[in-house]
PDB file of C-alpha atoms in Angstrom:
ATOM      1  CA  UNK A  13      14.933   9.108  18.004  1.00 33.00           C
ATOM      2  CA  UNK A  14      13.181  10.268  14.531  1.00 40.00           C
ATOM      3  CA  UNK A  15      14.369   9.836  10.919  1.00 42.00           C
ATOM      4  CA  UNK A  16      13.136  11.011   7.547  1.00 41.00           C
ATOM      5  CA  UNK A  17      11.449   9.484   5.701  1.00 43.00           C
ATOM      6  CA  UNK A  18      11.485  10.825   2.173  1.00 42.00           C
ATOM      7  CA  UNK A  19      10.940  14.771   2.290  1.00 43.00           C
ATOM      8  CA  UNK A  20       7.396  14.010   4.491  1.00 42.00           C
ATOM      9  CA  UNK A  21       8.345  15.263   7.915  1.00 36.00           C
ATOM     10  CA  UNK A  22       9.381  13.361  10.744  1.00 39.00           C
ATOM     11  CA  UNK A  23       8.662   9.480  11.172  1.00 46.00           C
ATOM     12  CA  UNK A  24       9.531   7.121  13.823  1.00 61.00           C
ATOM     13  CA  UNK A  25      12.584   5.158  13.047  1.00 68.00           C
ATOM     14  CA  UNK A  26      11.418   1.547  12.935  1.00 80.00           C
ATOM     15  CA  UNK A  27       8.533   2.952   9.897  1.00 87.00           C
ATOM     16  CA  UNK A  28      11.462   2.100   7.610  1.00 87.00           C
ATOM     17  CA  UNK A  29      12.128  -0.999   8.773  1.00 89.00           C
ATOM     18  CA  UNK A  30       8.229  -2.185   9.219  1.00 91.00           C
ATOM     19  CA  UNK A  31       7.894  -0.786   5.141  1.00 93.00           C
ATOM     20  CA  UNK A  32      10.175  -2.714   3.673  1.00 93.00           C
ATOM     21  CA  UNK A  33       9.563  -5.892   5.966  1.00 95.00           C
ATOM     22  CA  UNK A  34       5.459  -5.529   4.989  1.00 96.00           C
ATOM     23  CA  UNK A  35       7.007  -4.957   1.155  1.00 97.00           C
ATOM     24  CA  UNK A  36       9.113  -8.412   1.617  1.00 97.00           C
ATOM     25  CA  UNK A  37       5.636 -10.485   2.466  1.00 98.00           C
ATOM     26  CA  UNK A  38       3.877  -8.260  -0.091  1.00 98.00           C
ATOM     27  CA  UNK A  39       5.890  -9.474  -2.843  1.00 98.00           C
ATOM     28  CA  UNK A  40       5.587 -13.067  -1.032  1.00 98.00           C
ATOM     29  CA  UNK A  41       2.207 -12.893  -1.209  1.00 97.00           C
ATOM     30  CA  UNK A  42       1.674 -12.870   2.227  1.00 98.00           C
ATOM     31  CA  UNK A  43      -1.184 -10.207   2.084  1.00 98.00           C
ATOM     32  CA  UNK A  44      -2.444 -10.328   5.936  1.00 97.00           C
ATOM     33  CA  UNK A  45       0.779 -10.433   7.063  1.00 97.00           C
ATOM     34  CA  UNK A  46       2.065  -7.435   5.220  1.00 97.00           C
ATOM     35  CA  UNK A  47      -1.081  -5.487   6.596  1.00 96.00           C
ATOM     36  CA  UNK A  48       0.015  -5.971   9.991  1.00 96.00           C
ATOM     37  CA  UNK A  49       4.020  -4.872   9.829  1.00 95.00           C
ATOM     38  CA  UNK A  50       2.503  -1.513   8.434  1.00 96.00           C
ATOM     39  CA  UNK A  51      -0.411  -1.582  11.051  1.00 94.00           C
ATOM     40  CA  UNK A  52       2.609  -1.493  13.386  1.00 88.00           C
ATOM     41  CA  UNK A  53       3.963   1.699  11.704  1.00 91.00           C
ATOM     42  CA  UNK A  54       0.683   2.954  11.150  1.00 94.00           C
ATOM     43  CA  UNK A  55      -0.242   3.882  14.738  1.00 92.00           C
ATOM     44  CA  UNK A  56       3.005   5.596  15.430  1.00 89.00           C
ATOM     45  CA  UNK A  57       3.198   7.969  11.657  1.00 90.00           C
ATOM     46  CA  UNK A  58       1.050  11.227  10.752  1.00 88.00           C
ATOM     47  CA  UNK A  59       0.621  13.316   7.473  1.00 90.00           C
ATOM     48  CA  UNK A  60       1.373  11.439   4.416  1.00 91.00           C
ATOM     49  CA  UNK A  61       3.857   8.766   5.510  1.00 90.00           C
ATOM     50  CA  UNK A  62       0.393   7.505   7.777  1.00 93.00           C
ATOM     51  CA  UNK A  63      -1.526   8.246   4.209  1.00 95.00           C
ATOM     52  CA  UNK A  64       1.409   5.955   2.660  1.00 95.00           C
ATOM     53  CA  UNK A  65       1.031   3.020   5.225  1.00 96.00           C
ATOM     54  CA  UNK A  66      -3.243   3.642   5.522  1.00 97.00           C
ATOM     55  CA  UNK A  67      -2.934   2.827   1.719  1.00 98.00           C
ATOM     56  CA  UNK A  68      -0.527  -0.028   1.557  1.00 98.00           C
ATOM     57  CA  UNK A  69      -2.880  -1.594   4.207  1.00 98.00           C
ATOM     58  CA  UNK A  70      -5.735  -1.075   2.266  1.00 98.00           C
ATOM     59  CA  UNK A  71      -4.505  -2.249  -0.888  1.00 98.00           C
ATOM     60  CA  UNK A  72      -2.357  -6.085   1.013  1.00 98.00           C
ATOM     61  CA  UNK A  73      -6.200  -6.659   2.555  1.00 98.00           C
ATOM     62  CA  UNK A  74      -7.804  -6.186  -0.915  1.00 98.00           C
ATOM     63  CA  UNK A  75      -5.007  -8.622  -2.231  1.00 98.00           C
ATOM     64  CA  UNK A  76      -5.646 -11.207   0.851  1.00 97.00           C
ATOM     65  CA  UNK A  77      -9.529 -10.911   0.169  1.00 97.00           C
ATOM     66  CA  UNK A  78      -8.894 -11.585  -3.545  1.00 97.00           C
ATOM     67  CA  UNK A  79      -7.451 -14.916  -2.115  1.00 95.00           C
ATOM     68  CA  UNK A  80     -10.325 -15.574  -0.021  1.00 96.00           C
ATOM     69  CA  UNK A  81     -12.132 -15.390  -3.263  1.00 96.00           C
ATOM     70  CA  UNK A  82     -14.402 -12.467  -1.706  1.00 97.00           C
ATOM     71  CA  UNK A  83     -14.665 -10.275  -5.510  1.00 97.00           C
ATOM     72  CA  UNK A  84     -16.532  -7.136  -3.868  1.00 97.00           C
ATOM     73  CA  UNK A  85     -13.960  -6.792  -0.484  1.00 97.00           C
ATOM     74  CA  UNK A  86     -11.471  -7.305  -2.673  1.00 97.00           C
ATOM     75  CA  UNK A  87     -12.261  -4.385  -5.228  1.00 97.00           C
ATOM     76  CA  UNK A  88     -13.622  -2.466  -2.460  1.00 98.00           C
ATOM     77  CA  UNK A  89     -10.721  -2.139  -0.531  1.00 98.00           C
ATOM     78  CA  UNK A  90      -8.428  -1.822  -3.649  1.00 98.00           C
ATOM     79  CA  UNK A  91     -10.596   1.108  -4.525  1.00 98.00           C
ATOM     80  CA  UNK A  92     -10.103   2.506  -0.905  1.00 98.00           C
ATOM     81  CA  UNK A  93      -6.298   1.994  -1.073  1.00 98.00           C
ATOM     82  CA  UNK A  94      -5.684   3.463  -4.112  1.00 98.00           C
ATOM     83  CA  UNK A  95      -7.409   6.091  -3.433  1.00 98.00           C
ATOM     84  CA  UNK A  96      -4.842   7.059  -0.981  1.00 98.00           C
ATOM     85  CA  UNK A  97      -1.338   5.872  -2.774  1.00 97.00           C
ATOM     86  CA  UNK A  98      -2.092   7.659  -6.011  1.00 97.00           C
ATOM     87  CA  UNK A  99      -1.683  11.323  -4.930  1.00 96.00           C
ATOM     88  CA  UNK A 100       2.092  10.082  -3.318  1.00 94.00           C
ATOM     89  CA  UNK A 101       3.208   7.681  -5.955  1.00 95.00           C
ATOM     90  CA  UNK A 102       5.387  10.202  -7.820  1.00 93.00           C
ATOM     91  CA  UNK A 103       7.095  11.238  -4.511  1.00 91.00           C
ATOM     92  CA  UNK A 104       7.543   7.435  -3.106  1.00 91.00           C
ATOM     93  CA  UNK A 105       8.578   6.130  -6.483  1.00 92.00           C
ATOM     94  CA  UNK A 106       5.038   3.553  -6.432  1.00 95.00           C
ATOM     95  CA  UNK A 107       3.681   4.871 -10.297  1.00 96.00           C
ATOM     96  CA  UNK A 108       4.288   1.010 -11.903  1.00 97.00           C
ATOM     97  CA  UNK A 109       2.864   0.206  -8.416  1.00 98.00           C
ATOM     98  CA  UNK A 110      -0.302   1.927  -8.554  1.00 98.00           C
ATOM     99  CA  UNK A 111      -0.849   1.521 -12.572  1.00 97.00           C
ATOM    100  CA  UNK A 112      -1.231  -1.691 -12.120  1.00 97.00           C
ATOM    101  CA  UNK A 113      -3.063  -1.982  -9.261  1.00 97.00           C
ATOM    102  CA  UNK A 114      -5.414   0.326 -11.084  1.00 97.00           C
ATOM    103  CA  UNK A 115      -5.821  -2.964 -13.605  1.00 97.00           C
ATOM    104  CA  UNK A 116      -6.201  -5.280 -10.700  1.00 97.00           C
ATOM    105  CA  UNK A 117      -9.287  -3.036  -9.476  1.00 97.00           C
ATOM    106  CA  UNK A 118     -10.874  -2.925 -12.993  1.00 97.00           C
ATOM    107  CA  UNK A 119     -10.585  -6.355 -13.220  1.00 97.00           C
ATOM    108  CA  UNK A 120     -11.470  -7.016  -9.282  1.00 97.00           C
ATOM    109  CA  UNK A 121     -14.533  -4.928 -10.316  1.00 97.00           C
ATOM    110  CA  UNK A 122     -15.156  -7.368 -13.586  1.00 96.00           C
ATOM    111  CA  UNK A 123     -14.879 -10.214 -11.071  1.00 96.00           C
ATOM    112  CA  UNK A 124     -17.320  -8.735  -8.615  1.00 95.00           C
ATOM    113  CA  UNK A 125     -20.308  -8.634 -11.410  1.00 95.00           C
ATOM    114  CA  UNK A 126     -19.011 -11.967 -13.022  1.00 94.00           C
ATOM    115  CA  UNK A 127     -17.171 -10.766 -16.095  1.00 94.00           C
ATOM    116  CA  UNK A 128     -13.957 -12.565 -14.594  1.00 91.00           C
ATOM    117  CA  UNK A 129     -12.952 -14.939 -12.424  1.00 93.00           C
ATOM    118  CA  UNK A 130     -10.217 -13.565 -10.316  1.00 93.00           C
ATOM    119  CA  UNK A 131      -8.215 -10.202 -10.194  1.00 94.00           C
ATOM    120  CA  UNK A 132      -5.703 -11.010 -12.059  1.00 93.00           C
ATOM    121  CA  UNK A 133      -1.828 -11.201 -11.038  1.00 96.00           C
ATOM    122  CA  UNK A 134      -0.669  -8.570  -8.153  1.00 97.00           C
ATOM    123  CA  UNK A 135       2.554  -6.375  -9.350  1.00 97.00           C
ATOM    124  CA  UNK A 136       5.767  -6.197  -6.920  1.00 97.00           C
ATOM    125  CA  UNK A 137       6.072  -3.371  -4.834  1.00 97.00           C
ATOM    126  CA  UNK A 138       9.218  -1.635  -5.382  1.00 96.00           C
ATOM    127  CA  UNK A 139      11.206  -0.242  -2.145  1.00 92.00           C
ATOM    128  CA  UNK A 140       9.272   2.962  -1.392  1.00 88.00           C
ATOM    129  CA  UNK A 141      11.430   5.657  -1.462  1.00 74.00           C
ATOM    130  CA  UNK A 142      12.664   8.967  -2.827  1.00 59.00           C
ATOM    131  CA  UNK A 143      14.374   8.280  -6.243  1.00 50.00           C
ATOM    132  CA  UNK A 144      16.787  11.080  -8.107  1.00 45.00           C
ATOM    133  CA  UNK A 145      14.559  13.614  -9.700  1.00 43.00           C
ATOM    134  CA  UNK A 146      11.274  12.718  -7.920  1.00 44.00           C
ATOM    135  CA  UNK A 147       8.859  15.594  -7.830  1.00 45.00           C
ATOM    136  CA  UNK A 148       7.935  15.628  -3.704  1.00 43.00           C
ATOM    137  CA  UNK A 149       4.064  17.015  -3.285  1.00 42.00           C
ATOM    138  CA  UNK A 150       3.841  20.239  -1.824  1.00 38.00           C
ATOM    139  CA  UNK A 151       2.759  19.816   2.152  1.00 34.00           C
TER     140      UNK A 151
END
């Protein structure tokens, strides 16, 4: 059986599900854990809800190398992440989201040539999802 998932086409019914479950250990800080419930998801989605998930991956392993206290995996793959999430932030209600991510790779960067010593406090994902009056990209 298929559901929507917010005006991006068809998506398997448990991607719901595995997004907010990998948002749950997100915000728990449970980085390599939240990687794999939208691995899961991942494998099963195309167009831009698999863009959505490649991105949120991207991003929870930059956060669980930042723990590791690896500087240049950890900006790397924040830069690789956010690369992907920014285009659909508007349309999956993720601006905050991304924004400051954006100052966790600056500073991930800063880190990675010595200017810091961390990257700096993660922000909360929100529940991605359409909102009222969210622009939706164009396919």
């Amino acid at each position: 059986m298929q559901d929507t998932l917010p005006d991006k086409g068809q998506v398997n019914t448990d991607t719901a599900a595995r997004l907010e479950r990998g948002r749950a250990l997100f915000n728990a800080a449970r980085y390599f854990d939240a990687h794999e419930a939208w691995e899961e998801a991942w494998l099963t989605e195309r167009g831009d809800a698999r863009l959505l998930l490649q991105g949120l991956i991207q991003v929870a392993a930059g956060c669980h190398k930042a723990g590791q206290g690896k500087a240049q995996g950890c900006a790397r793959l924040l830069e690789a992440g956010l690369e992907k999430l920014e285009p659909l932030a508007a349309a999956y209600g993720i601006e905050d989201f991304t924004a400051g991510l954006a100052l966790v790779h600056g500073r991930a960067l800063g880190w990675a040539r010595g200017q810091a010593t961390d990257a700096g406090p993660i922000p909360a994902l929100p529940p991605v999802g359409p909102g009222p009056g969210r622009q939706h990209p164009a396919r």
